[in-house]
Amino acid sequence: MASRKDFMETLYRESSGRIFDFLYKYTGNPEIASDLMQDTFLNFFKKYSDSDLNKEQALKLLYTIARNRSINHAKKFSTVKESGSDDMGHYKEEGQSFVRKAELSDLETRLMECLGDLEEGERYALVLKNIENYTLADIAEVMDISVATASRLVVKATAKLLEIAKSKQILPM
């Protein structure tokens, strides 16, 4: 039992940041993302602490739970995203000029706003594919859809995001 407890502690330590980032990109609010992350792990630990999952399976379940919790939260509170406050750290290449970092940060902020204009499923698919680097099969498993549907969703969401970015005149340099 001690090894299972160690597994759960390691899983939390190594995955909580990724789950927080995923939730933050969906909610746009660090406090809500933090609450949902804690709720996600609590739910996972209650239901799966005695199961014999490996790390990859556990992470997919965590993303599924996080997605469902955030959907429930959005439906329950019908929150409006707060803009301006950005408490998340940004990981950029070292050696970039200050001006280039500022440009990239501004572009990232504006693209995150565009991401908020997508439908829920489209937003999740893009975040999982492009930010979390999930395969289409993994996205399908997390979202409980077929691989073909996941593929169509990613393509549709990408096209829609580009249209939104064009309409807002957000063009990367």
XYZ file of C-alpha atoms in Angstrom:
173
model
C 0.000 0.000 0.000
C 2.911 2.339 0.681
C 4.057 2.057 -2.943
C 0.576 3.073 -4.139
C 0.659 6.083 -1.804
C 4.086 6.999 -3.206
C 2.709 6.660 -6.731
C -0.175 9.024 -5.932
C 2.145 11.564 -4.289
C 4.518 11.461 -7.251
C 1.620 11.726 -9.680
C 0.354 14.841 -7.919
C 3.793 16.415 -7.678
C 4.604 15.779 -11.352
C 1.157 16.395 -12.871
C -0.496 19.143 -10.854
C 1.228 21.871 -12.864
C 0.090 20.396 -16.176
C -3.485 19.986 -14.959
C -3.458 23.546 -13.597
C -2.173 24.878 -16.946
C -4.871 22.945 -18.789
C -7.601 24.317 -16.519
C -6.165 27.832 -16.593
C -6.204 27.872 -20.372
C -9.871 26.908 -20.235
C -11.029 29.205 -17.429
C -8.620 32.126 -17.785
C -8.773 32.535 -14.000
C -5.933 31.226 -11.798
C -8.072 30.938 -8.659
C -10.777 28.919 -10.384
C -8.164 26.789 -12.139
C -6.489 26.071 -8.805
C -9.791 25.109 -7.175
C -10.724 22.872 -10.091
C -7.265 21.266 -10.063
C -7.583 20.416 -6.365
C -11.084 19.068 -6.966
C -9.795 16.997 -9.890
C -7.065 15.358 -7.838
C -9.359 14.802 -4.867
C -11.905 13.085 -7.091
C -9.177 11.025 -8.758
C -7.656 9.931 -5.435
C -11.050 8.963 -4.003
C -12.010 6.853 -7.000
C -8.700 5.456 -8.229
C -6.331 5.290 -5.265
C -6.626 1.502 -5.096
C -6.560 0.880 -8.834
C -3.527 -0.422 -10.657
C -3.149 2.394 -13.195
C 0.153 3.339 -14.738
C 1.220 6.978 -14.994
C -0.029 7.455 -18.570
C -3.460 6.008 -17.794
C -3.695 8.092 -14.631
C -2.803 11.279 -16.511
C -5.482 10.636 -19.144
C -8.034 10.103 -16.386
C -6.913 13.315 -14.693
C -7.430 15.273 -17.904
C -10.856 13.703 -18.351
C -11.856 14.559 -14.789
C -10.431 18.091 -15.141
C -12.366 18.624 -18.351
C -15.601 17.401 -16.791
C -15.102 19.491 -13.647
C -14.488 22.632 -15.676
C -17.563 21.993 -17.832
C -19.665 21.528 -14.695
C -18.204 24.680 -13.188
C -18.923 26.716 -16.321
C -22.495 25.469 -16.442
C -23.036 26.048 -12.735
C -21.603 29.531 -12.482
C -21.771 30.810 -16.086
C -18.619 32.754 -15.356
C -17.204 35.481 -17.519
C -13.483 35.272 -18.105
C -11.377 37.879 -16.402
C -8.740 39.473 -18.555
C -5.650 41.392 -17.679
C -4.421 39.339 -14.715
C -1.917 36.743 -15.788
C -0.312 34.932 -12.881
C 1.013 32.027 -14.944
C 4.699 31.779 -15.729
C 5.744 31.954 -19.341
C 8.432 29.668 -20.653
C 10.206 31.243 -23.593
C 13.534 30.619 -25.280
C 16.443 32.140 -23.470
C 18.354 34.799 -25.341
C 15.323 36.556 -26.808
C 15.322 40.302 -26.700
C 13.055 42.089 -24.262
C 11.038 43.555 -27.137
C 10.573 40.139 -28.772
C 9.502 38.620 -25.432
C 6.960 41.410 -24.987
C 5.646 40.882 -28.527
C 5.312 37.134 -27.981
C 3.638 37.653 -24.618
C 1.155 40.084 -26.180
C 0.492 37.667 -29.052
C -0.015 34.794 -26.622
C -2.473 36.850 -24.553
C -4.451 37.853 -27.627
C -4.500 34.285 -28.942
C -5.726 33.046 -25.552
C -8.591 35.520 -25.873
C -9.363 34.041 -29.301
C -9.286 30.563 -27.784
C -12.028 31.723 -25.444
C -14.239 32.464 -28.467
C -14.232 28.796 -29.508
C -16.869 26.310 -28.465
C -16.044 24.186 -25.442
C -15.128 20.992 -27.305
C -13.054 22.874 -29.859
C -11.123 24.648 -27.120
C -10.371 21.386 -25.291
C -9.285 19.637 -28.465
C -6.868 22.440 -29.389
C -5.416 22.721 -25.899
C -4.867 18.965 -25.692
C -3.387 18.752 -29.198
C -1.215 21.859 -29.364
C -0.345 22.658 -25.779
C -0.369 19.252 -24.089
C 0.929 17.483 -27.236
C -1.649 14.715 -27.051
C -2.214 12.407 -30.002
C -5.612 12.216 -31.645
C -6.138 8.831 -29.984
C -5.416 10.347 -26.574
C -7.733 13.288 -27.268
C -10.466 10.871 -28.325
C -10.031 8.909 -25.102
C -10.056 11.992 -22.859
C -13.070 13.531 -24.608
C -14.867 10.194 -25.037
C -15.214 10.553 -28.808
C -13.903 8.611 -31.796
C -10.460 9.317 -33.260
C -12.085 10.482 -36.493
C -14.286 12.915 -34.566
C -11.241 14.158 -32.634
C -9.415 14.740 -35.917
C -12.323 16.657 -37.436
C -12.689 18.675 -34.227
C -8.999 19.693 -34.222
C -9.091 20.670 -37.905
C -12.349 22.598 -37.498
C -11.141 24.342 -34.336
C -7.819 25.301 -35.930
C -9.566 26.819 -38.937
C -12.024 28.647 -36.691
C -9.206 29.969 -34.473
C -7.365 31.288 -37.533
C -10.534 33.039 -38.721
C -11.063 34.602 -35.294
C -7.415 35.720 -35.195
C -7.716 37.220 -38.698
C -10.922 39.040 -37.782
C -9.171 40.526 -34.735
C -6.103 41.296 -36.859
C -3.803 39.114 -34.783
C -0.962 38.096 -37.038
C 2.311 36.593 -35.770
C 5.481 38.205 -37.053
